[in-house]
Every structure is written in structure tokens, then in C-alpha cells.
Amino acid sequence: MSSIPIPEEILHEVLLRVPLVSISKFRCVCKQWNSLLSNPSFVKSHFDLAIQNEKPNFILVIDVENGYKIIRVNQDSLLSCKPDSECGCEPDSECGCERCDESSYLRYPFEQLESREINILGVCNGLLCLLISVMLEEGIQDIICIWNPKTKEYKELPYPPSEFSCGVKIIENCSDDGFYYDSSVDDYKLIKIVPISGELMLGVQIYSLRSNSWKNSEKFIPYESSSLHRSSGVLVNGALHWLLITPGNRTSNVIVSFNTCDEGFADLDATNELGRLDECLCLLVGSLGDRADLWVMQKYGVKQSWTKLLTTTKELIADNNFMSNSMPICTYKSGEILMPNLEGFVVYDPKCDKAKLITIRAICGASEVSEIESYIESLVSLGSFTYVGKHDIIEDISQES
């Protein structure tokens, strides 16, 4: 019986719904499929559909005795661990059951070097932007790279300029960063907001993956950094957000937003902490470790829309009442809230005011979890053709005869 060709539009719709794990294999079927599945438009459409249907997974950076490790945690394993689940775990206790402990170590770029620190500068469309501090013969060196954990492809970025064209020097090792996709020019970008020498202002540097180069803004912004460490921007409503300080008023922080399309800055609100909850800006504010309040900005940009979602005195939350920009927090249909913790995650049920610590066996023995980010896997290519691991070489099928 002769085969009947499948119309390309139908094939496109079918393959859009194929799990990501099968896409790489399907590229080997024939040249037509490889061309379709490698098309950036298809990759984007497949990812957009995955956002609607898939639960994000988590990337954890853990501090261990001999350096750092990166692990991936499946969110389904966390979802299965509830106070009323079949695993029998009790509320307000640690959970170590097998279903709640699915994780895997990931090999990451420059892992073979002695890493002294790993910072996640941002996550976008399945790509992670990492800053890895490594020990070399000449001393500690910072390496910035963009990495796709799914395909293992990575690209090392050139280091940003150390000064602006006007001669103003940049203060090293302290910046507020943000990684985003600029849909107007189909480009991935990294923004660095950096303190400058001798001025109570901040400078702005932007890296473009398309051009593989940095540009310095010639305009400085009238703020100071609110942190002595690096912090990543919170992406909400198409804008990145940081907590900065207005010079002359160091008693309160200001939420400053950066529009990723027109690359402009604006004040949004004043607060003490910053995070994201279900695509809304949120705050997790504590009171001397006795209680924690969770606030949500229900209408973006409207100060009066800040609403207190809950108050709890549970030690698992109140004693960890911090909100790092790199740490995810989300709610489930059941009403439970997933929060970060230095030992893993906390599942909090506001209906009965019960909290449970979910420990991950893979991080036992680590001093702490230093970074947590949520992400959805994708096949976005960086065009670098460099991959993690000596033997992890992915063939470029499009170049085969």
C-alpha cells in the first residue's frame, strides 16, 4: 500500500503536541521533519504551547563542601507531597518520601573548573543566564554564559566593559541583572545595572546575543543599589523589576521597572521585599521571625491594589521570611502555596494554616540551597554549537548530506 503524504500544516499541528523529549529523535526521521522541527518559529510555538500545558520544573544551586552543584527537581514530585496525600507525610514535618524526592544532577558549563560561586542572573524561554566564579592560576575570574539545560548547549559571553565612554569606571562584583527576550528584534538580552565610581547613580549595560556584544547606555539612572550582592530582576507584565534606592532616602526601597521593549525605566512603588506570585508582584514580609505576611499587587502598577493574601506564624515560613528575586513562589488549584527554603521547599496550606518542609535527598549534606529558579524546558538554540561535557556532542543534522 502506497504511503499518503501528510499535509505540512497538519504535520505541523501534530508535532507541536509531541513531548519535548521526542523532538530530537523525530528530527532524524527525514530532512522535511528536521527542517520543520529546527525552524525557530516551530521551536517558539512548541514552547508557547508547553507554557500552557506543562508545569515548570526547578533548578537548584546547592553549596556543597567542594564547590557547587546544580540539580533539577520535577514539580510533579512536589505536588504529590500534600498533607492529605497517600505518602502519609504529616503536616508541619519534614517529608522525605520517594515520590517527593525526584531530582537529578545536571552538568553545567565550566563544571570542571573549581567554582567559588554560581549566580542565576535570569531565566527566559528555557534558557538560564549564569555567572560562575571560578578559581584560575591568576585568581578568581567571573564567567558569564547562557545555557540550555535541555540541549546542553551554552555560549560564553564576552565580559562587559569596565568603564563608560565618558571615562566613568564601574564598581566590580555588585550589580542588578536581568535576562529577557526582546520580541521586537528576536533577540535575547542581558541587562546589568551597575554602580559607578564617585556618583550616586547607576549605569546600564546591555548584552545582545544576536550581535554577541555589549553596549553601554550613555544615560545614568538616579538610583543606588539596595543590595551588597548581585540580584536578578523579577519579570512581570513584560518588564523587569528591582529594588533600588533613591539617593537621600535610604530608609525605603523603590520598585524600579525596566520595559524590555522600549528599554526605559520608571518608578513603580516603594517596598521592602520583592518576588512574583502567579505573574503578580508579591511581598513576603516578616516580623522578627514571629509571623510572615504575604502581599500581592493584584492590579499591576496600582499601589492601592496591594492586598494581604495571608498571615502565618508557622516557623517554617516565619523563620525564613526572605524573598530572593531568584526564588520561585507559586500557588496550586488546591490553594496550597509553594515557598522556597534553605533546605528545599515549604508547602503551605492557608485553609488550615499548616506547613510542611519538603526535603530533597539529593541536597542532604549541602550547607544550603543558594539559588532556586523555575523554568520550562525548550529547544531554543544559541547558535554556538558548544555543549556541556566532553562527550555530549549533538550532531547538526541540517549539515548532513
CSV table of C-alpha atoms in Angstrom, one decimal:
chain,number,residue,atom,x,y,z
A,1,MET,CA,0.0,0.0,0.0
A,2,SER,CA,1.5,3.4,-1.0
A,3,SER,CA,2.0,6.0,1.6
A,4,ILE,CA,-0.1,9.1,1.6
A,5,PRO,CA,1.8,12.4,2.2
A,6,ILE,CA,0.7,14.3,5.3
A,7,PRO,CA,-0.1,17.9,4.5
A,8,GLU,CA,2.5,20.1,6.1
A,9,GLU,CA,0.0,22.2,8.1
A,10,ILE,CA,-1.4,19.1,9.7
A,11,LEU,CA,2.0,17.7,10.4
A,12,HIS,CA,3.0,21.0,12.0
A,13,GLU,CA,0.0,20.9,14.3
A,14,VAL,CA,0.6,17.2,15.3
A,15,LEU,CA,4.3,17.7,16.0
A,16,LEU,CA,3.6,20.8,18.1
A,17,ARG,CA,1.9,18.5,20.6
A,18,VAL,CA,4.8,16.0,20.7
A,19,PRO,CA,6.6,15.9,24.1
A,20,LEU,CA,9.9,17.7,24.0
A,21,VAL,CA,11.9,14.5,24.8
A,22,SER,CA,10.8,13.1,21.4
A,23,ILE,CA,11.5,16.1,19.2
A,24,SER,CA,15.3,15.5,18.9
A,25,LYS,CA,14.6,11.9,17.8
A,26,PHE,CA,12.0,13.0,15.3
A,27,ARG,CA,14.5,15.3,13.7
A,28,CYS,CA,16.2,12.1,12.4
A,29,VAL,CA,13.1,10.8,10.5
A,30,CYS,CA,13.8,12.8,7.4
A,31,LYS,CA,15.0,16.1,6.0
A,32,GLN,CA,11.5,17.5,5.9
A,33,TRP,CA,10.9,16.8,9.6
A,34,ASN,CA,14.4,18.1,10.6
A,35,SER,CA,13.8,21.3,8.7
A,36,LEU,CA,10.4,21.8,10.4
A,37,LEU,CA,11.5,20.9,13.9
A,38,SER,CA,14.6,23.0,13.7
A,39,ASN,CA,12.7,26.1,12.5
A,40,PRO,CA,12.9,28.9,15.2
A,41,SER,CA,9.2,29.6,14.5
A,42,PHE,CA,8.3,26.0,15.4
A,43,VAL,CA,10.6,26.0,18.4
A,44,LYS,CA,8.8,29.1,19.7
A,45,SER,CA,5.3,27.8,19.0
A,46,HIS,CA,6.2,24.5,20.7
A,47,PHE,CA,7.4,26.4,23.8
A,48,ASP,CA,4.4,28.7,23.9
A,49,LEU,CA,2.1,25.6,23.9
A,50,ALA,CA,4.3,24.0,26.6
A,51,ILE,CA,3.8,27.0,28.9
A,52,GLN,CA,0.0,26.5,28.8
A,53,ASN,CA,0.1,22.8,29.4
A,54,GLU,CA,3.3,21.9,31.4
A,55,LYS,CA,4.3,22.6,35.0
A,56,PRO,CA,7.6,24.4,35.4
A,57,ASN,CA,10.5,22.4,36.9
A,58,PHE,CA,13.0,23.9,39.3
A,59,ILE,CA,16.7,24.4,39.0
A,60,LEU,CA,18.5,24.5,42.4
A,61,VAL,CA,22.1,25.6,43.0
A,62,ILE,CA,23.4,24.0,46.1
A,63,ASP,CA,26.5,24.8,48.1
A,64,VAL,CA,28.5,21.7,48.9
A,65,GLU,CA,31.8,21.1,50.6
A,66,ASN,CA,33.9,21.0,47.5
A,67,GLY,CA,32.1,23.7,45.5
A,68,TYR,CA,28.6,23.9,43.9
A,69,LYS,CA,26.2,21.5,42.2
A,70,ILE,CA,23.1,22.2,40.1
A,71,ILE,CA,20.1,19.8,40.3
A,72,ARG,CA,16.8,19.7,38.6
A,73,VAL,CA,13.6,19.0,40.6
A,74,ASN,CA,10.4,17.8,39.0
A,75,GLN,CA,7.5,19.8,40.2
A,76,ASP,CA,5.1,16.9,40.0
A,77,SER,CA,7.1,15.2,42.7
A,78,LEU,CA,6.5,18.2,44.9
A,79,LEU,CA,2.8,18.4,44.0
A,80,SER,CA,2.4,14.7,45.1
A,81,CYS,CA,3.6,15.6,48.6
A,82,LYS,CA,0.5,17.1,50.3
A,83,PRO,CA,-0.8,16.8,53.9
A,84,ASP,CA,-3.6,14.6,52.6
A,85,SER,CA,-1.5,12.6,50.1
A,86,GLU,CA,-1.1,8.9,50.1
A,87,CYS,CA,2.5,9.1,51.1
A,88,GLY,CA,1.4,9.5,54.7
A,89,CYS,CA,3.6,12.5,55.4
A,90,GLU,CA,2.4,14.6,58.4
A,91,PRO,CA,1.8,18.4,58.2
A,92,ASP,CA,4.4,20.6,59.9
A,93,SER,CA,7.1,18.0,59.4
A,94,GLU,CA,9.8,17.0,57.0
A,95,CYS,CA,8.9,14.9,54.1
A,96,GLY,CA,11.5,12.5,52.6
A,97,CYS,CA,9.3,10.0,50.7
A,98,GLU,CA,10.5,8.8,47.3
A,99,ARG,CA,7.7,10.5,45.4
A,100,CYS,CA,8.8,13.8,46.9
A,101,ASP,CA,12.4,13.3,46.1
A,102,GLU,CA,12.8,13.0,42.4
A,103,SER,CA,15.7,15.1,41.3
A,104,SER,CA,18.7,14.8,39.1
A,105,TYR,CA,22.2,16.4,38.9
A,106,LEU,CA,22.9,18.5,35.9
A,107,ARG,CA,26.3,19.0,34.3
A,108,TYR,CA,26.7,22.7,33.8
A,109,PRO,CA,29.2,24.9,31.8
A,110,PHE,CA,32.7,25.1,33.2
A,111,GLU,CA,31.8,22.5,35.9
A,112,GLN,CA,35.4,21.1,35.5
A,113,LEU,CA,36.8,24.3,36.9
A,114,GLU,CA,36.8,25.0,40.7
A,115,SER,CA,33.6,27.1,41.2
A,116,ARG,CA,33.6,29.5,44.1
A,117,GLU,CA,30.1,30.9,43.4
A,118,ILE,CA,27.2,30.4,41.0
A,119,ASN,CA,24.5,33.1,40.4
A,120,ILE,CA,21.5,32.7,38.2
A,121,LEU,CA,21.2,36.1,36.5
A,122,GLY,CA,17.9,35.2,34.9
A,123,VAL,CA,15.7,32.6,33.2
A,124,CYS,CA,13.9,33.0,29.9
A,125,ASN,CA,12.3,30.6,27.4
A,126,GLY,CA,14.1,27.6,28.9
A,127,LEU,CA,17.5,29.4,28.9
A,128,LEU,CA,19.5,30.2,32.0
A,129,CYS,CA,22.0,33.0,32.3
A,130,LEU,CA,24.7,32.1,34.7
A,131,LEU,CA,27.5,33.9,36.4
A,132,ILE,CA,30.1,31.3,37.5
A,133,SER,CA,33.1,32.5,39.6
A,134,VAL,CA,36.0,30.1,39.1
A,135,MET,CA,39.5,29.7,40.6
A,136,LEU,CA,42.2,30.0,38.0
A,137,GLU,CA,46.0,30.4,38.4
A,138,GLU,CA,45.7,34.1,38.1
A,139,GLY,CA,43.0,34.3,40.7
A,140,ILE,CA,39.2,34.3,40.8
A,141,GLN,CA,37.5,35.0,37.4
A,142,ASP,CA,33.8,35.6,36.6
A,143,ILE,CA,32.4,33.8,33.6
A,144,ILE,CA,29.0,34.8,32.2
A,145,CYS,CA,27.2,32.3,30.0
A,146,ILE,CA,23.8,31.4,28.6
A,147,TRP,CA,22.9,27.7,28.9
A,148,ASN,CA,20.1,25.5,27.7
A,149,PRO,CA,19.9,22.6,30.3
A,150,LYS,CA,17.8,20.5,27.9
A,151,THR,CA,20.0,20.6,24.9
A,152,LYS,CA,23.2,21.2,26.9
A,153,GLU,CA,24.2,24.0,24.5
A,154,TYR,CA,25.9,27.0,26.1
A,155,LYS,CA,27.5,30.2,25.0
A,156,GLU,CA,30.2,32.1,26.9
A,157,LEU,CA,29.6,35.9,26.8
A,158,PRO,CA,32.3,38.4,26.4
A,159,TYR,CA,33.0,40.3,29.6
A,160,PRO,CA,31.2,43.7,29.8
A,161,PRO,CA,33.3,46.9,29.5
A,162,SER,CA,34.8,48.1,32.8
A,163,GLU,CA,34.0,51.8,32.1
A,164,PHE,CA,31.8,54.0,30.1
A,165,SER,CA,32.9,56.1,27.1
A,166,CYS,CA,32.9,59.2,29.3
A,167,GLY,CA,35.6,57.6,31.5
A,168,VAL,CA,33.3,56.8,34.4
A,169,LYS,CA,34.5,53.5,36.0
A,170,ILE,CA,32.3,50.6,37.1
A,171,ILE,CA,32.4,49.2,40.6
A,172,GLU,CA,33.0,45.4,40.2
A,173,ASN,CA,31.2,42.5,41.8
A,174,CYS,CA,28.0,44.3,42.6
A,175,SER,CA,25.1,44.6,40.1
A,176,ASP,CA,21.4,44.1,39.5
A,177,ASP,CA,20.9,41.9,36.5
A,178,GLY,CA,18.0,40.8,34.2
A,179,PHE,CA,17.8,38.3,31.3
A,180,TYR,CA,15.0,38.7,28.8
A,181,TYR,CA,13.7,38.1,25.3
A,182,ASP,CA,13.3,41.2,23.1
A,183,SER,CA,10.5,40.1,20.7
A,184,SER,CA,10.7,43.3,18.7
A,185,VAL,CA,14.1,42.2,17.3
A,186,ASP,CA,14.0,38.4,18.1
A,187,ASP,CA,17.0,38.7,20.4
A,188,TYR,CA,18.0,37.5,23.9
A,189,LYS,CA,19.5,40.2,26.1
A,190,LEU,CA,21.2,40.6,29.5
A,191,ILE,CA,20.9,43.9,31.3
A,192,LYS,CA,23.3,44.9,34.0
A,193,ILE,CA,22.6,47.8,36.3
A,194,VAL,CA,25.9,48.7,37.8
A,195,PRO,CA,27.2,51.2,40.5
A,196,ILE,CA,29.7,53.7,39.2
A,197,SER,CA,32.6,55.3,40.8
A,198,GLY,CA,32.1,58.7,42.5
A,199,GLU,CA,28.4,59.0,41.7
A,200,LEU,CA,25.1,58.3,43.5
A,201,MET,CA,23.7,56.9,40.2
A,202,LEU,CA,23.7,53.7,38.4
A,203,GLY,CA,25.0,52.8,34.9
A,204,VAL,CA,23.3,50.4,32.4
A,205,GLN,CA,24.9,47.8,30.2
A,206,ILE,CA,23.0,45.6,27.8
A,207,TYR,CA,24.3,42.4,26.0
A,208,SER,CA,22.8,41.2,22.8
A,209,LEU,CA,23.0,37.6,21.9
A,210,ARG,CA,22.4,38.4,18.2
A,211,SER,CA,25.4,40.7,17.9
A,212,ASN,CA,27.4,38.9,20.7
A,213,SER,CA,28.3,42.3,22.1
A,214,TRP,CA,27.7,44.8,24.9
A,215,LYS,CA,26.5,48.4,24.6
A,216,ASN,CA,26.7,51.0,27.4
A,217,SER,CA,23.9,53.4,27.9
A,218,GLU,CA,25.1,57.0,27.9
A,219,LYS,CA,22.4,57.9,30.4
A,220,PHE,CA,22.8,57.1,34.1
A,221,ILE,CA,19.7,56.5,36.2
A,222,PRO,CA,19.2,58.3,39.5
A,223,TYR,CA,19.2,55.3,41.9
A,224,GLU,CA,21.5,53.4,44.2
A,225,SER,CA,21.6,49.6,44.6
A,226,SER,CA,19.8,48.3,47.7
A,227,SER,CA,21.9,45.2,48.0
A,228,LEU,CA,25.6,44.5,48.6
A,229,HIS,CA,25.2,41.4,46.4
A,230,ARG,CA,24.0,40.6,42.9
A,231,SER,CA,20.3,40.4,42.4
A,232,SER,CA,18.1,39.3,39.5
A,233,GLY,CA,15.2,41.2,38.1
A,234,VAL,CA,11.6,39.9,38.6
A,235,LEU,CA,9.9,39.6,35.2
A,236,VAL,CA,6.2,40.6,35.4
A,237,ASN,CA,3.9,42.2,32.7
A,238,GLY,CA,6.7,42.4,30.2
A,239,ALA,CA,9.0,44.4,32.5
A,240,LEU,CA,11.9,43.6,34.8
A,241,HIS,CA,11.8,44.8,38.4
A,242,TRP,CA,14.4,45.5,41.0
A,243,LEU,CA,14.5,47.1,44.4
A,244,LEU,CA,16.6,50.2,44.3
A,245,ILE,CA,17.2,53.2,46.5
A,246,THR,CA,16.5,56.9,45.7
A,247,PRO,CA,19.6,58.9,46.8
A,248,GLY,CA,18.9,60.8,50.0
A,249,ASN,CA,16.2,58.3,51.2
A,250,ARG,CA,17.9,55.1,52.3
A,251,THR,CA,15.1,54.2,54.7
A,252,SER,CA,12.9,52.6,52.0
A,253,ASN,CA,13.4,50.8,48.7
A,254,VAL,CA,11.7,51.7,45.4
A,255,ILE,CA,10.5,49.2,42.8
A,256,VAL,CA,12.1,50.3,39.6
A,257,SER,CA,10.8,48.7,36.4
A,258,PHE,CA,12.6,48.3,33.1
A,259,ASN,CA,10.4,48.0,30.0
A,260,THR,CA,12.1,45.3,27.9
A,261,CYS,CA,10.7,46.6,24.6
A,262,ASP,CA,11.5,50.3,24.8
A,263,GLU,CA,14.3,49.9,27.3
A,264,GLY,CA,13.0,52.7,29.6
A,265,PHE,CA,13.0,52.9,33.4
A,266,ALA,CA,10.2,54.0,35.7
A,267,ASP,CA,9.3,54.1,39.4
A,268,LEU,CA,6.5,51.7,40.3
A,269,ASP,CA,6.2,51.6,44.1
A,270,ALA,CA,8.1,51.5,47.4
A,271,THR,CA,8.5,48.4,49.5
A,272,ASN,CA,11.0,46.2,51.4
A,273,GLU,CA,10.9,42.9,49.6
A,274,LEU,CA,10.1,41.7,46.1
A,275,GLY,CA,9.0,38.5,44.4
A,276,ARG,CA,6.5,37.0,42.0
A,277,LEU,CA,3.3,35.0,42.6
A,278,ASP,CA,1.4,33.7,39.6
A,279,GLU,CA,2.5,36.6,37.3
A,280,CYS,CA,1.9,39.2,40.0
A,281,LEU,CA,4.4,41.2,42.1
A,282,CYS,CA,4.4,40.0,45.7
A,283,LEU,CA,6.0,40.6,49.0
A,284,LEU,CA,6.8,38.2,51.8
A,285,VAL,CA,7.3,40.3,54.9
A,286,GLY,CA,8.2,39.0,58.4
A,287,SER,CA,8.2,40.5,61.9
A,288,LEU,CA,11.2,39.4,63.9
A,289,GLY,CA,10.6,35.8,63.0
A,290,ASP,CA,7.3,35.6,64.7
A,291,ARG,CA,5.0,36.0,61.7
A,292,ALA,CA,5.0,36.4,58.0
A,293,ASP,CA,2.6,38.3,55.8
A,294,LEU,CA,2.2,37.6,52.1
A,295,TRP,CA,1.1,40.6,50.0
A,296,VAL,CA,0.1,40.6,46.3
A,297,MET,CA,-0.2,43.5,43.8
A,298,GLN,CA,-3.4,42.4,42.2
A,299,LYS,CA,-3.5,45.1,39.6
A,300,TYR,CA,-0.1,45.8,38.0
A,301,GLY,CA,1.2,49.3,38.7
A,302,VAL,CA,-1.6,50.3,41.0
A,303,LYS,CA,-0.3,50.9,44.6
A,304,GLN,CA,-3.8,50.7,46.1
A,305,SER,CA,-4.2,47.1,44.8
A,306,TRP,CA,-1.7,45.7,47.3
A,307,THR,CA,-3.7,43.0,49.2
A,308,LYS,CA,-2.6,40.9,52.1
A,309,LEU,CA,-3.2,37.3,51.0
A,310,LEU,CA,-2.3,35.6,54.2
A,311,THR,CA,-0.7,35.8,57.6
A,312,THR,CA,1.0,32.9,59.3
A,313,THR,CA,3.1,32.3,62.4
A,314,LYS,CA,4.4,28.9,61.2
A,315,GLU,CA,8.1,28.7,61.9
A,316,LEU,CA,8.9,27.1,58.6
A,317,ILE,CA,7.8,30.3,56.9
A,318,ALA,CA,8.2,33.0,59.6
A,319,ASP,CA,11.8,32.0,60.3
A,320,ASN,CA,12.6,32.2,56.6
A,321,ASN,CA,10.8,35.4,55.8
A,322,PHE,CA,13.0,36.5,53.0
A,323,MET,CA,12.2,36.7,49.3
A,324,SER,CA,15.1,36.5,46.9
A,325,ASN,CA,14.4,37.6,43.4
A,326,SER,CA,15.7,34.2,42.1
A,327,MET,CA,13.4,32.2,44.2
A,328,PRO,CA,10.0,31.0,42.8
A,329,ILE,CA,6.8,31.0,44.7
A,330,CYS,CA,3.5,29.7,43.2
A,331,THR,CA,0.0,28.5,44.1
A,332,TYR,CA,-1.9,25.4,43.1
A,333,LYS,CA,-5.5,24.7,42.4
A,334,SER,CA,-5.8,23.2,45.8
A,335,GLY,CA,-5.0,26.6,47.3
A,336,GLU,CA,-1.6,25.4,48.6
A,337,ILE,CA,1.4,27.7,48.2
A,338,LEU,CA,4.9,26.5,47.4
A,339,MET,CA,7.6,28.6,49.0
A,340,PRO,CA,11.4,28.4,49.0
A,341,ASN,CA,13.5,27.3,51.9
A,342,LEU,CA,17.3,27.0,52.5
A,343,GLU,CA,16.7,23.2,52.9
A,344,GLY,CA,14.4,22.8,49.9
A,345,PHE,CA,10.7,23.8,49.7
A,346,VAL,CA,7.8,24.5,52.0
A,347,VAL,CA,4.2,23.6,51.1
A,348,TYR,CA,1.8,25.8,53.0
A,349,ASP,CA,-2.0,25.3,53.2
A,350,PRO,CA,-3.6,28.6,54.2
A,351,LYS,CA,-7.0,26.9,54.7
A,352,CYS,CA,-5.8,25.1,57.8
A,353,ASP,CA,-2.6,27.1,58.4
A,354,LYS,CA,-0.4,24.1,58.1
A,355,ALA,CA,3.1,24.0,56.6
A,356,LYS,CA,5.4,21.1,55.6
A,357,LEU,CA,9.1,21.1,54.7
A,358,ILE,CA,9.9,19.0,51.6
A,359,THR,CA,13.5,17.9,51.9
A,360,ILE,CA,15.3,16.7,48.8
A,361,ARG,CA,17.7,13.8,49.4
A,362,ALA,CA,20.0,15.0,46.7
A,363,ILE,CA,20.8,18.1,48.7
A,364,CYS,CA,21.4,16.4,52.0
A,365,GLY,CA,24.9,17.3,53.3
A,366,ALA,CA,24.8,20.6,51.5
A,367,SER,CA,25.3,23.7,53.6
A,368,GLU,CA,22.3,25.4,51.9
A,369,VAL,CA,20.3,26.0,48.7
A,370,SER,CA,21.8,29.2,47.4
A,371,GLU,CA,19.6,29.7,44.3
A,372,ILE,CA,16.2,28.4,43.1
A,373,GLU,CA,14.6,29.1,39.8
A,374,SER,CA,11.6,27.7,37.9
A,375,TYR,CA,11.8,27.0,34.2
A,376,ILE,CA,10.1,25.2,31.3
A,377,GLU,CA,12.4,23.2,29.0
A,378,SER,CA,12.8,24.3,25.4
A,379,LEU,CA,14.8,23.6,22.3
A,380,VAL,CA,15.9,27.2,21.8
A,381,SER,CA,19.3,27.3,20.1
A,382,LEU,CA,22.1,29.7,20.9
A,383,GLY,CA,23.8,29.1,17.6
A,384,SER,CA,27.1,28.4,19.5
A,385,PHE,CA,27.5,24.7,18.8
A,386,THR,CA,29.3,24.3,22.1
A,387,TYR,CA,27.9,21.8,24.6
A,388,VAL,CA,28.4,20.8,28.1
A,389,GLY,CA,30.5,17.6,28.6
A,390,LYS,CA,33.4,16.2,26.6
A,391,HIS,CA,31.2,13.5,25.0
A,392,ASP,CA,27.9,15.4,24.9
A,393,ILE,CA,28.1,16.4,21.3
A,394,ILE,CA,24.8,16.9,19.4
A,395,GLU,CA,25.1,16.4,15.7
A,396,ASP,CA,24.0,19.2,13.5
A,397,ILE,CA,21.6,17.2,11.2
A,398,SER,CA,20.9,20.1,9.0
A,399,GLN,CA,24.6,20.0,7.7
A,400,GLU,CA,24.4,16.3,6.8
A,401,SER,CA,24.0,15.4,3.2
